[in-house]
Tab-separated table of C-alpha atoms in Angstrom:
chain	number	residue	atom	x	y	z
A	282	MET	CA	250.939	40.533	210.693
A	283	ILE	CA	247.806	38.409	210.403
A	284	MET	CA	246.215	37.560	213.745
A	285	ALA	CA	244.209	34.497	214.652
A	286	ASN	CA	240.941	34.418	212.754
A	287	SER	CA	239.025	33.537	215.884
A	288	ASN	CA	239.568	37.080	217.208
A	289	LEU	CA	238.341	38.657	213.992
A	290	ASN	CA	235.355	36.370	214.018
A	291	LYS	CA	234.425	37.379	217.557
A	292	ASN	CA	234.833	40.977	216.427
A	293	LEU	CA	232.381	40.584	213.567
A	294	ALA	CA	229.789	39.473	216.108
A	295	GLN	CA	230.528	42.669	218.092
A	296	MET	CA	229.354	44.677	215.072
A	297	LEU	CA	225.986	42.891	215.135
A	298	LYS	CA	225.238	44.020	218.700
A	299	GLY	CA	222.063	45.971	219.297
A	300	GLY	CA	220.707	44.557	216.069
A	301	VAL	CA	218.155	42.103	214.730
A	302	ILE	CA	219.036	39.085	212.572
A	303	MET	CA	216.120	37.856	210.486
A	304	ASP	CA	215.429	34.415	208.987
A	305	VAL	CA	214.773	34.596	205.248
A	306	THR	CA	214.017	31.902	202.696
A	307	ASN	CA	214.625	33.848	199.469
A	308	ALA	CA	216.147	37.046	198.042
A	309	GLU	CA	212.840	38.996	198.204
A	310	GLN	CA	212.523	38.395	201.936
A	311	ALA	CA	216.210	39.306	202.391
A	312	ILE	CA	215.606	42.670	200.706
A	313	ILE	CA	212.587	43.317	202.953
A	314	ALA	CA	214.728	42.461	205.996
A	315	GLU	CA	217.584	44.750	204.907
A	316	LYS	CA	215.203	47.637	204.211
A	317	ALA	CA	213.622	47.146	207.627
A	318	GLY	CA	217.052	47.624	209.244
A	319	ALA	CA	218.156	44.039	209.967
A	320	CYS	CA	221.880	43.899	210.814
A	321	ALA	CA	222.161	40.477	209.099
A	322	VAL	CA	219.967	37.839	207.483
A	323	MET	CA	219.896	34.083	208.071
A	324	ALA	CA	219.251	31.975	204.971
A	325	LEU	CA	217.347	28.734	205.461
A	326	GLU	CA	215.086	26.551	203.325
A	327	ARG	CA	211.949	26.921	205.482
A	328	VAL	CA	211.256	29.113	208.527
A	329	PRO	CA	211.011	27.103	211.774
A	330	ALA	CA	207.187	27.379	211.916
A	331	ASP	CA	206.979	25.620	208.525
A	332	ILE	CA	209.549	23.006	209.503
A	333	ARG	CA	207.285	22.192	212.462
A	334	LYS	CA	204.137	22.097	210.373
A	335	GLN	CA	205.492	20.160	207.391
A	336	GLY	CA	207.831	17.818	209.247
A	337	GLY	CA	210.454	15.840	207.341
A	338	VAL	CA	214.197	16.384	207.407
A	339	ALA	CA	215.323	20.034	207.510
A	340	ARG	CA	218.723	20.662	205.873
A	341	MET	CA	221.109	23.374	204.682
A	342	SER	CA	219.571	25.698	202.066
A	343	ASP	CA	220.281	25.429	198.366
A	344	PRO	CA	223.633	27.216	197.717
A	345	LYS	CA	222.042	28.890	194.693
A	346	MET	CA	219.424	30.549	196.871
A	347	ILE	CA	222.119	31.659	199.329
A	348	LYS	CA	224.160	33.190	196.498
A	349	GLU	CA	221.073	35.056	195.259
A	350	ILE	CA	220.649	36.492	198.752
A	351	GLN	CA	224.354	37.461	198.915
A	352	GLU	CA	223.938	39.367	195.669
A	353	ALA	CA	220.683	41.003	196.733
A	354	VAL	CA	221.837	42.539	200.037
A	355	SER	CA	224.944	44.218	201.468
A	356	ILE	CA	224.480	43.196	205.122
A	357	PRO	CA	226.152	39.984	206.412
A	358	VAL	CA	224.510	36.771	205.201
A	359	MET	CA	224.367	33.826	207.601
A	360	ALA	CA	223.140	30.329	206.846
A	361	LYS	CA	222.247	27.273	208.914
A	362	VAL	CA	223.822	23.817	208.891
A	363	ARG	CA	222.703	20.654	210.635
A	364	ILE	CA	224.508	19.940	213.915
A	365	GLY	CA	227.705	18.009	213.193
A	366	HIS	CA	227.377	18.187	209.397
A	367	LEU	CA	231.012	18.814	208.401
A	368	VAL	CA	230.305	18.994	204.711
A	369	GLU	CA	227.369	21.402	204.815
A	370	ALA	CA	229.679	23.718	206.768
A	371	GLN	CA	232.474	23.275	204.198
A	372	ILE	CA	230.041	24.133	201.407
A	373	LEU	CA	228.829	27.291	203.141
A	374	GLU	CA	232.413	28.352	203.833
A	375	ALA	CA	233.277	27.769	200.159
A	376	ILE	CA	230.512	30.102	198.953
A	377	GLY	CA	231.645	32.835	201.379
A	378	VAL	CA	228.768	33.148	203.864
A	379	ASP	CA	229.674	35.564	206.680
A	380	PHE	CA	228.499	33.381	209.559
A	381	ILE	CA	227.333	29.758	209.956
A	382	ASP	CA	224.621	28.776	212.457
A	383	GLU	CA	225.114	25.183	213.642
A	384	SER	CA	221.443	24.936	214.357
A	385	GLU	CA	219.217	22.604	216.350
A	386	VAL	CA	216.260	23.897	214.302
A	387	LEU	CA	217.505	21.757	211.410
A	388	THR	CA	217.482	17.977	211.788
A	389	PRO	CA	220.748	17.017	213.541
A	390	ALA	CA	223.217	15.085	211.348
A	391	ASP	CA	225.234	13.858	214.327
A	392	GLU	CA	223.695	13.133	217.698
A	393	GLU	CA	226.983	12.781	219.537
A	394	TYR	CA	229.449	15.371	218.219
A	395	HIS	CA	229.139	19.016	217.274
A	396	LEU	CA	231.406	20.518	214.604
A	397	ASP	CA	235.052	21.286	215.355
A	398	LYS	CA	234.455	24.936	214.581
A	399	LYS	CA	238.145	25.780	214.983
A	400	ALA	CA	238.786	23.874	211.755
A	401	TYR	CA	237.056	26.638	209.748
A	402	ASN	CA	237.924	30.268	208.956
A	403	VAL	CA	234.287	31.342	208.861
A	404	PRO	CA	232.690	32.204	212.240
A	405	PHE	CA	229.950	30.088	213.841
A	406	VAL	CA	226.978	30.871	216.076
A	407	CYS	CA	225.544	28.083	218.257
A	408	GLY	CA	222.521	27.681	220.513
A	409	ALA	CA	222.637	27.133	224.279
A	410	ARG	CA	220.178	26.689	227.142
A	411	ASN	CA	222.588	27.319	230.011
A	412	LEU	CA	226.125	28.454	230.783
A	413	GLY	CA	227.698	24.992	230.541
A	414	GLU	CA	226.306	24.419	227.060
A	415	ALA	CA	227.361	27.930	225.944
A	416	LEU	CA	230.927	27.384	227.176
A	417	ARG	CA	231.161	23.927	225.554
A	418	ARG	CA	230.179	25.462	222.204
A	419	ILE	CA	232.704	28.295	222.700
A	420	GLY	CA	235.304	25.653	223.603
A	421	GLU	CA	234.595	24.035	220.224
A	422	GLY	CA	235.184	27.397	218.525
A	423	ALA	CA	231.806	29.207	218.386
A	424	SER	CA	232.283	32.991	217.917
A	425	MET	CA	228.753	33.858	219.011
A	426	ILE	CA	226.060	32.285	221.219
A	427	ARG	CA	222.276	32.519	221.121
A	428	THR	CA	219.623	31.107	223.392
A	429	LYS	CA	217.848	28.125	221.866
A	430	GLY	CA	214.405	29.212	222.965
A	431	GLU	CA	211.706	27.199	221.181
A	432	ALA	CA	211.869	28.159	217.503
A	433	GLY	CA	208.718	28.413	215.403
A	434	THR	CA	206.300	28.666	218.334
A	435	GLY	CA	205.981	32.441	218.739
A	436	ASN	CA	206.209	31.749	222.473
A	437	VAL	CA	209.072	33.535	224.216
A	438	VAL	CA	208.918	31.536	227.472
A	439	GLU	CA	211.849	29.212	226.669
A	440	ALA	CA	214.110	32.018	225.421
A	441	VAL	CA	213.419	33.821	228.710
A	442	ARG	CA	214.215	30.677	230.681
A	443	HIS	CA	217.504	30.139	228.815
A	444	MET	CA	218.644	33.762	229.049
A	445	ARG	CA	217.792	33.977	232.751
A	446	CYS	CA	219.573	30.680	233.400
A	447	MET	CA	222.761	31.820	231.621
A	448	MET	CA	222.755	35.178	233.421
A	449	ASP	CA	222.109	33.567	236.839
A	450	GLN	CA	224.912	31.072	236.334
A	451	MET	CA	227.321	33.793	235.223
A	452	ARG	CA	226.525	35.818	238.349
A	453	MET	CA	227.061	32.685	240.431
A	454	VAL	CA	230.485	32.057	238.832
A	455	LYS	CA	231.519	35.700	239.157
A	456	ASN	CA	230.702	35.786	242.869
A	457	ALA	CA	232.334	32.462	243.743
A	458	PRO	CA	235.709	32.320	245.527
A	459	ARG	CA	238.453	31.050	243.222
A	460	GLU	CA	238.827	27.682	244.951
A	461	GLU	CA	235.241	26.744	244.003
A	462	LEU	CA	235.753	27.182	240.253
A	463	MET	CA	236.841	23.630	239.408
A	464	THR	CA	233.815	22.114	241.143
A	465	ILE	CA	231.557	24.623	239.382
A	466	ALA	CA	233.189	23.688	236.044
A	467	LYS	CA	232.526	20.012	236.804
A	468	ASP	CA	228.901	20.653	237.834
A	469	LEU	CA	228.164	22.733	234.729
A	470	ASN	CA	230.123	20.408	232.404
A	471	ALA	CA	232.043	23.448	231.196
A	472	PRO	CA	235.717	23.856	230.174
A	473	PHE	CA	237.694	25.142	233.174
A	474	ASP	CA	239.581	27.918	231.348
A	475	LEU	CA	236.285	29.415	230.151
A	476	ILE	CA	234.810	29.263	233.665
A	477	GLU	CA	237.906	31.229	234.710
A	478	TYR	CA	237.159	33.760	231.962
A	479	VAL	CA	233.582	34.247	233.216
A	480	TRP	CA	234.869	34.565	236.805
A	481	GLU	CA	237.293	37.307	235.764
A	482	ASN	CA	235.047	39.194	233.339
A	483	GLY	CA	231.480	38.490	234.504
A	484	LYS	CA	230.366	37.726	230.959
A	485	LEU	CA	230.795	35.307	228.062
A	486	PRO	CA	233.919	35.753	225.919
A	487	VAL	CA	231.631	36.145	222.871
A	488	VAL	CA	228.440	38.034	221.995
A	489	ASN	CA	225.200	36.516	223.329
A	490	PHE	CA	221.919	36.971	221.410
A	491	ALA	CA	218.339	35.862	222.112
A	492	ALA	CA	216.515	33.505	219.755
A	493	GLY	CA	213.525	31.207	219.584
A	494	GLY	CA	209.977	32.483	220.039
A	495	VAL	CA	210.385	36.265	219.651
A	496	ALA	CA	207.170	37.470	217.947
A	497	THR	CA	206.552	41.073	219.064
A	498	PRO	CA	208.577	44.257	219.702
A	499	ALA	CA	207.825	43.760	223.404
A	500	ASP	CA	209.354	40.251	223.269
A	501	ALA	CA	212.495	41.664	221.642
A	502	ALA	CA	212.821	44.456	224.234
A	503	LEU	CA	212.210	41.934	227.027
A	504	MET	CA	215.137	39.813	225.858
A	505	MET	CA	217.368	42.910	225.740
A	506	GLN	CA	216.344	43.893	229.274
A	507	LEU	CA	217.261	40.398	230.447
A	508	GLY	CA	220.813	40.922	229.169
A	509	SER	CA	220.731	39.835	225.551
A	510	GLU	CA	223.000	41.781	223.153
A	511	GLY	CA	220.698	41.449	220.131
A	512	VAL	CA	217.882	39.284	218.783
A	513	PHE	CA	217.256	36.635	216.129
A	514	VAL	CA	213.737	36.591	214.706
A	515	GLY	CA	212.601	33.735	212.509
A	516	SER	CA	208.986	32.869	211.903
A	517	GLY	CA	207.898	35.902	213.980
A	518	ILE	CA	208.277	38.216	210.990
A	519	PHE	CA	207.386	36.361	207.811
A	520	LYS	CA	204.551	34.413	209.473
A	521	SER	CA	202.857	37.610	210.681
A	522	GLY	CA	200.186	39.682	208.947
A	523	ASP	CA	202.464	42.570	207.879
A	524	PRO	CA	206.109	41.422	207.757
A	525	GLU	CA	207.599	44.800	206.687
A	526	LYS	CA	205.958	46.753	209.459
A	527	ARG	CA	206.682	44.151	212.125
A	528	ALA	CA	210.326	43.820	211.028
A	529	GLN	CA	210.844	47.579	211.318
A	530	ALA	CA	209.130	47.643	214.695
A	531	ILE	CA	211.318	44.862	216.108
A	532	VAL	CA	214.488	46.643	214.877
A	533	LYS	CA	213.429	49.789	216.724
A	534	ALA	CA	212.393	47.862	219.833
A	535	VAL	CA	215.943	46.499	220.169
A	536	THR	CA	217.412	50.035	219.997
A	537	TYR	CA	214.849	51.556	222.394
A	538	TYR	CA	214.447	48.527	224.680
A	539	ASN	CA	214.664	50.689	227.815
A	540	ASP	CA	212.183	53.325	226.693
A	541	PRO	CA	208.581	52.224	227.450
A	542	LYS	CA	207.027	55.301	225.797
A	543	MET	CA	208.854	54.596	222.546
A	544	LEU	CA	207.976	50.904	222.822
A	545	ALA	CA	204.287	51.803	223.148
A	546	GLU	CA	204.509	53.838	219.927
A	547	ILE	CA	206.450	51.104	218.166
A	548	SER	CA	203.921	48.421	219.183
A	549	GLU	CA	200.893	50.210	217.736
A	550	ASP	CA	198.961	48.864	214.782
A	551	LEU	CA	201.294	46.104	213.604
A	552	GLY	CA	198.654	43.728	212.251
A	553	GLU	CA	198.384	40.098	213.292
A	554	PRO	CA	201.388	38.470	214.997
A	555	MET	CA	202.102	34.819	214.104
A	556	SER	CA	199.469	32.630	215.720
A	557	GLY	CA	201.883	30.641	217.873
A	558	LEU	CA	201.954	27.191	219.448
A	559	GLU	CA	201.559	25.852	222.973
A	560	ILE	CA	204.970	24.433	223.901
A	561	ASP	CA	203.711	21.665	226.228
A	562	THR	CA	201.897	19.899	223.376
A	563	LEU	CA	204.783	19.943	220.877
A	564	GLU	CA	205.960	16.684	219.377
A	565	ASN	CA	209.529	17.923	218.856
A	566	LYS	CA	211.283	20.289	221.206
A	567	TYR	CA	214.195	21.726	219.246
A	568	ALA	CA	215.805	23.046	222.431
A	569	GLU	CA	216.421	19.451	223.529
A	570	ARG	CA	218.615	18.811	220.498
A	571	GLY	CA	222.359	19.273	221.019
A	572	TRP	CA	224.356	18.327	224.118
B	1318	MET	CA	234.651	66.997	228.350
B	1319	LYS	CA	231.531	65.057	227.273
B	1320	ILE	CA	231.556	62.851	224.170
B	1321	GLY	CA	228.431	61.368	222.566
B	1322	VAL	CA	228.530	57.889	221.055
B	1323	LEU	CA	225.769	57.069	218.587
B	1324	ALA	CA	224.015	54.045	220.140
B	1325	LEU	CA	221.368	53.072	217.591
B	1326	GLN	CA	223.139	49.789	216.751
B	1327	GLY	CA	226.644	48.321	216.697
B	1328	ALA	CA	229.734	48.239	218.903
B	1329	PHE	CA	229.146	51.469	220.844
B	1330	ILE	CA	229.975	50.056	224.305
B	1331	GLU	CA	233.587	49.462	223.212
B	1332	HIS	CA	234.014	53.155	222.352
B	1333	ILE	CA	232.421	54.190	225.644
B	1334	ASN	CA	234.754	51.876	227.604
B	1335	HIS	CA	237.810	53.360	225.856
B	1336	LEU	CA	236.647	56.934	226.518
B	1337	LYS	CA	236.030	56.115	230.187
B	1338	LYS	CA	239.597	54.831	230.485
B	1339	LEU	CA	240.652	58.313	229.318
B	1340	HIS	CA	238.466	59.827	232.109
B	1341	CYS	CA	236.016	61.279	229.639
B	1342	GLU	CA	232.292	61.721	230.319
B	1343	THR	CA	230.130	59.883	227.767
B	1344	VAL	CA	226.520	59.778	226.630
B	1345	GLU	CA	224.738	57.150	224.511
B	1346	VAL	CA	222.987	59.010	221.700
B	1347	ARG	CA	219.590	57.549	220.784
B	1348	LYS	CA	217.499	60.715	220.471
B	1349	VAL	CA	217.977	64.245	219.192
B	1350	GLU	CA	218.022	65.585	222.799
B	1351	ASP	CA	221.049	63.428	223.592
B	1352	LEU	CA	223.100	65.652	221.268
B	1353	ASN	CA	222.782	68.657	223.597
B	1354	ASN	CA	225.955	69.820	225.343
B	1355	ILE	CA	228.367	67.299	223.808
B	1356	ASP	CA	231.901	68.266	222.748
B	1357	GLY	CA	232.272	65.578	220.113
B	1358	ILE	CA	230.507	62.524	218.696
B	1359	ILE	CA	231.628	59.060	217.633
B	1360	ILE	CA	229.728	57.086	215.004
B	1361	PRO	CA	230.674	53.468	215.785
B	1362	GLY	CA	231.069	50.272	213.810
B	1363	GLY	CA	228.002	48.185	213.052
B	1364	GLU	CA	225.728	47.943	210.026
B	1365	SER	CA	225.608	51.204	208.071
B	1366	THR	CA	222.241	50.249	206.488
B	1367	THR	CA	220.663	49.767	209.929
B	1368	MET	CA	222.170	52.995	211.287
B	1369	SER	CA	221.191	54.984	208.197
B	1370	LYS	CA	217.585	53.865	208.524
B	1371	LEU	CA	217.345	54.669	212.238
B	1372	LEU	CA	219.198	58.003	211.804
B	1373	LYS	CA	216.636	59.110	209.241
B	1374	GLU	CA	213.578	57.957	211.156
B	1375	THR	CA	214.625	59.536	214.437
B	1376	GLY	CA	215.571	62.877	212.880
B	1377	ILE	CA	219.057	62.536	214.360
B	1378	MET	CA	220.524	62.638	210.836
B	1379	GLU	CA	219.691	66.318	210.270
B	1380	SER	CA	220.664	67.372	213.781
B	1381	ILE	CA	224.089	65.726	213.575
B	1382	ARG	CA	224.699	67.112	210.081
B	1383	GLU	CA	223.891	70.621	211.282
B	1384	LYS	CA	226.179	70.294	214.311
B	1385	ILE	CA	229.057	68.881	212.244
B	1386	ASN	CA	228.704	71.719	209.755
B	1387	GLN	CA	228.899	74.109	212.722
B	1388	GLY	CA	232.184	72.462	213.770
B	1389	LEU	CA	231.248	69.612	216.165
B	1390	PRO	CA	234.178	67.145	216.120
B	1391	VAL	CA	233.119	63.733	214.762
B	1392	TRP	CA	234.863	60.387	214.335
B	1393	GLY	CA	233.412	57.549	212.263
B	1394	THR	CA	234.809	54.013	212.484
B	1395	CYS	CA	233.986	51.600	209.617
B	1396	ALA	CA	230.182	51.955	209.307
B	1397	GLY	CA	230.701	55.437	210.779
B	1398	MET	CA	233.107	56.329	207.967
B	1399	ILE	CA	230.492	55.230	205.393
B	1400	ILE	CA	227.901	57.435	207.145
B	1401	LEU	CA	230.259	60.473	207.005
B	1402	ALA	CA	231.197	60.118	203.313
B	1403	LYS	CA	229.781	62.396	200.605
B	1404	GLU	CA	229.324	59.312	198.434
B	1405	ASN	CA	229.434	55.539	198.882
B	1406	GLU	CA	229.196	52.727	196.372
B	1407	ASN	CA	228.494	48.965	196.309
B	1408	HIS	CA	224.893	49.002	197.652
B	1409	PRO	CA	224.964	52.723	198.572
B	1410	ILE	CA	223.241	53.926	201.747
B	1411	ASP	CA	221.952	57.395	202.727
B	1412	GLY	CA	224.456	59.024	205.037
B	1413	LEU	CA	225.376	62.434	206.427
B	1414	LYS	CA	227.282	63.367	203.245
B	1415	VAL	CA	229.552	65.770	205.133
B	1416	MET	CA	233.113	64.568	204.456
B	1417	ASP	CA	234.710	64.956	201.018
B	1418	ILE	CA	235.545	61.277	200.599
B	1419	LYS	CA	234.034	58.555	198.424
B	1420	VAL	CA	234.031	55.092	199.986
B	1421	ARG	CA	233.451	51.565	198.723
B	1422	ARG	CA	231.454	49.341	201.095
B	1423	ASN	CA	232.571	45.747	201.808
B	1424	ALA	CA	235.647	46.593	199.766
B	1425	TYR	CA	237.691	43.578	200.878
B	1426	GLY	CA	235.020	40.852	200.474
B	1427	SER	CA	233.072	38.863	203.075
B	1428	GLN	CA	233.918	38.039	206.696
B	1429	ILE	CA	236.441	35.394	205.642
B	1430	ASP	CA	238.525	38.232	204.150
B	1431	SER	CA	238.633	40.278	207.381
B	1432	PHE	CA	242.168	40.897	208.715
B	1433	GLU	CA	244.318	42.600	211.316
B	1434	GLU	CA	247.758	44.190	210.985
B	1435	MET	CA	250.313	46.233	212.931
B	1436	VAL	CA	251.369	49.518	211.328
B	1437	ASP	CA	253.032	52.852	212.107
B	1438	ILE	CA	250.930	56.015	211.815
B	1439	LYS	CA	253.158	58.824	213.042
B	1440	GLU	CA	250.331	61.364	213.218
B	1441	ILE	CA	248.580	59.172	215.812
B	1442	SER	CA	251.368	57.522	217.812
B	1443	GLN	CA	255.122	56.863	217.946
B	1444	ASN	CA	254.377	53.174	218.650
B	1445	PRO	CA	253.018	50.545	216.211
B	1446	LEU	CA	249.205	50.382	216.145
B	1447	SER	CA	246.970	47.372	215.588
B	1448	LEU	CA	244.350	47.904	212.866
B	1449	VAL	CA	241.351	45.553	212.806
B	1450	PHE	CA	239.477	45.417	209.475
B	1451	ILE	CA	236.067	43.683	209.535
B	1452	ARG	CA	234.109	43.646	206.280
B	1453	ALA	CA	235.799	47.002	205.904
B	1454	PRO	CA	235.308	49.846	203.435
B	1455	TYR	CA	238.080	51.996	201.924
B	1456	ILE	CA	238.299	55.495	200.438
B	1457	TYR	CA	238.656	55.344	196.648
B	1458	GLU	CA	238.541	59.083	195.998
B	1459	HIS	CA	238.894	62.237	198.066
B	1460	ASP	CA	239.090	66.008	197.833
B	1461	SER	CA	242.432	67.802	198.292
B	1462	LYS	CA	241.032	69.272	201.545
B	1463	VAL	CA	241.182	65.781	203.051
B	1464	GLN	CA	244.365	64.779	204.841
B	1465	ILE	CA	245.131	61.068	204.393
B	1466	LEU	CA	246.699	59.613	207.549
B	1467	TYR	CA	247.212	56.052	206.362
B	1468	LYS	CA	246.991	54.021	203.171
B	1469	LYS	CA	246.785	50.259	202.951
B	1470	ASP	CA	247.909	48.879	199.578
B	1471	GLY	CA	247.393	52.287	198.005
B	1472	LYS	CA	243.844	52.731	199.394
B	1473	ALA	CA	243.191	55.399	202.025
B	1474	VAL	CA	241.792	53.916	205.256
B	1475	ALA	CA	242.331	56.774	207.757
B	1476	ALA	CA	241.559	60.407	206.963
B	1477	LYS	CA	240.955	63.806	208.536
B	1478	GLN	CA	239.202	66.901	207.257
B	1479	GLY	CA	238.886	69.795	209.703
B	1480	ASN	CA	236.631	68.611	212.551
B	1481	MET	CA	236.027	65.217	210.891
B	1482	PHE	CA	238.043	62.041	211.397
B	1483	ALA	CA	237.342	58.681	209.711
B	1484	THR	CA	238.892	55.219	209.990
B	1485	ALA	CA	237.957	52.104	208.016
B	1486	PHE	CA	239.153	49.926	210.928
B	1487	HIS	CA	238.185	49.467	214.594
B	1488	PRO	CA	240.583	50.921	217.229
B	1489	GLU	CA	237.840	50.287	219.840
B	1490	LEU	CA	238.361	46.525	219.451
B	1491	THR	CA	242.030	46.709	220.499
B	1492	ASP	CA	243.455	47.629	223.918
B	1493	ASN	CA	245.177	50.655	222.440
B	1494	LEU	CA	243.780	54.089	223.402
B	1495	GLU	CA	245.895	56.191	221.019
B	1496	PHE	CA	243.184	56.813	218.408
B	1497	HIS	CA	240.719	57.850	221.110
B	1498	ARG	CA	243.345	60.166	222.622
B	1499	TYR	CA	243.888	61.623	219.152
B	1500	PHE	CA	240.156	62.242	218.691
B	1501	LEU	CA	239.878	63.883	222.123
B	1502	SER	CA	242.706	66.221	221.107
B	1503	MET	CA	240.422	67.361	218.252
B	1504	CYS	CA	237.565	68.125	220.675
């Protein structure tokens, strides 16, 4: 008996828990990430910090590069598509990527509609800033959620805001009497059945990771302490002074997030972190993309 | 009874929740000290490369190997089965090398090829069991000391050897507690 793929896809995300997913732009970086202990890699054409610096339209990566990465490593390979870009998603599904990120870091292809993720067999991860947005994406078929944060800045403040907001809203739903749920669903612009799920279970029906601005082991451990189930790191690794060392340190920080003595050891002598950007002065806020 | 669940990475909470439903005391194993006074250990699903790396760096690898060789009951699910195997192929990782099985990693393809099925395994339960395979490995060769509990399309996916139990699938992702009950009966 073959069961619905959506269950299996949620289950794959379960296997990523307690792990770090690293952005890579070629096979060499993917090998560094795998050796450092990444539980998956995310293929994209430029890391977010470079997309910010260079500007222009950011798209799906070259399928050839993605295939090279698939051959180079044995961990799951994810890749990003522009929001609403049906065909980029079809292409990535055709070449057998393990997970697709419908990502606001790339230039959106559709400013009104996200992908109908239930139309695909491959699982999707989507960004969210609050509970309503997370549940809308899950309603569309996302098998995994991540905070949007503010990618490419090396500043964790937005990821913290988004994670805290989601957690607060989940606690609010869980503690509400049943008769208030429909009004809460209306206020959060969230599907009612998924609000019911959160009320019954006190958590999202899928895995929830942190992303956007994580640059140090302490940032990664912070996100875990706030309730994240794992961490995405993009520019934070390959835009730092010593990517291998920093990647290894962030992997360990996610395992030992509740152990300050270990975290102190892990944080020693990592070289220069990425320089980072002040969020208030940014021209483009990626977190504001998507709806 | 107290069962350790290796908690370096992966789906360890699911195992802990199942064990708690069977009124079993549990401990998340992240350091060598956490292995003290446990009656059995589960190596969960997750990424075997990540676990292998952290097992080596923390020194837990040697401690677990020693305890298993002294008879500590162990159960590996998916990544855990790869860690237990004497050999693994298709991007091999360093594991415990304690169980006389050879496994192939990502044997069924990528995530799109993951699947679930209902089967009968009399050794485990009289009722049909749901097996969830996610980027799963299988056993392509094994010693005669290894008892094969279930084969899927001719490939062994559940096996037992003395104090060691290995499954290529994820009973912790279903509501069924039979596999966990079976493991506790080994402890």
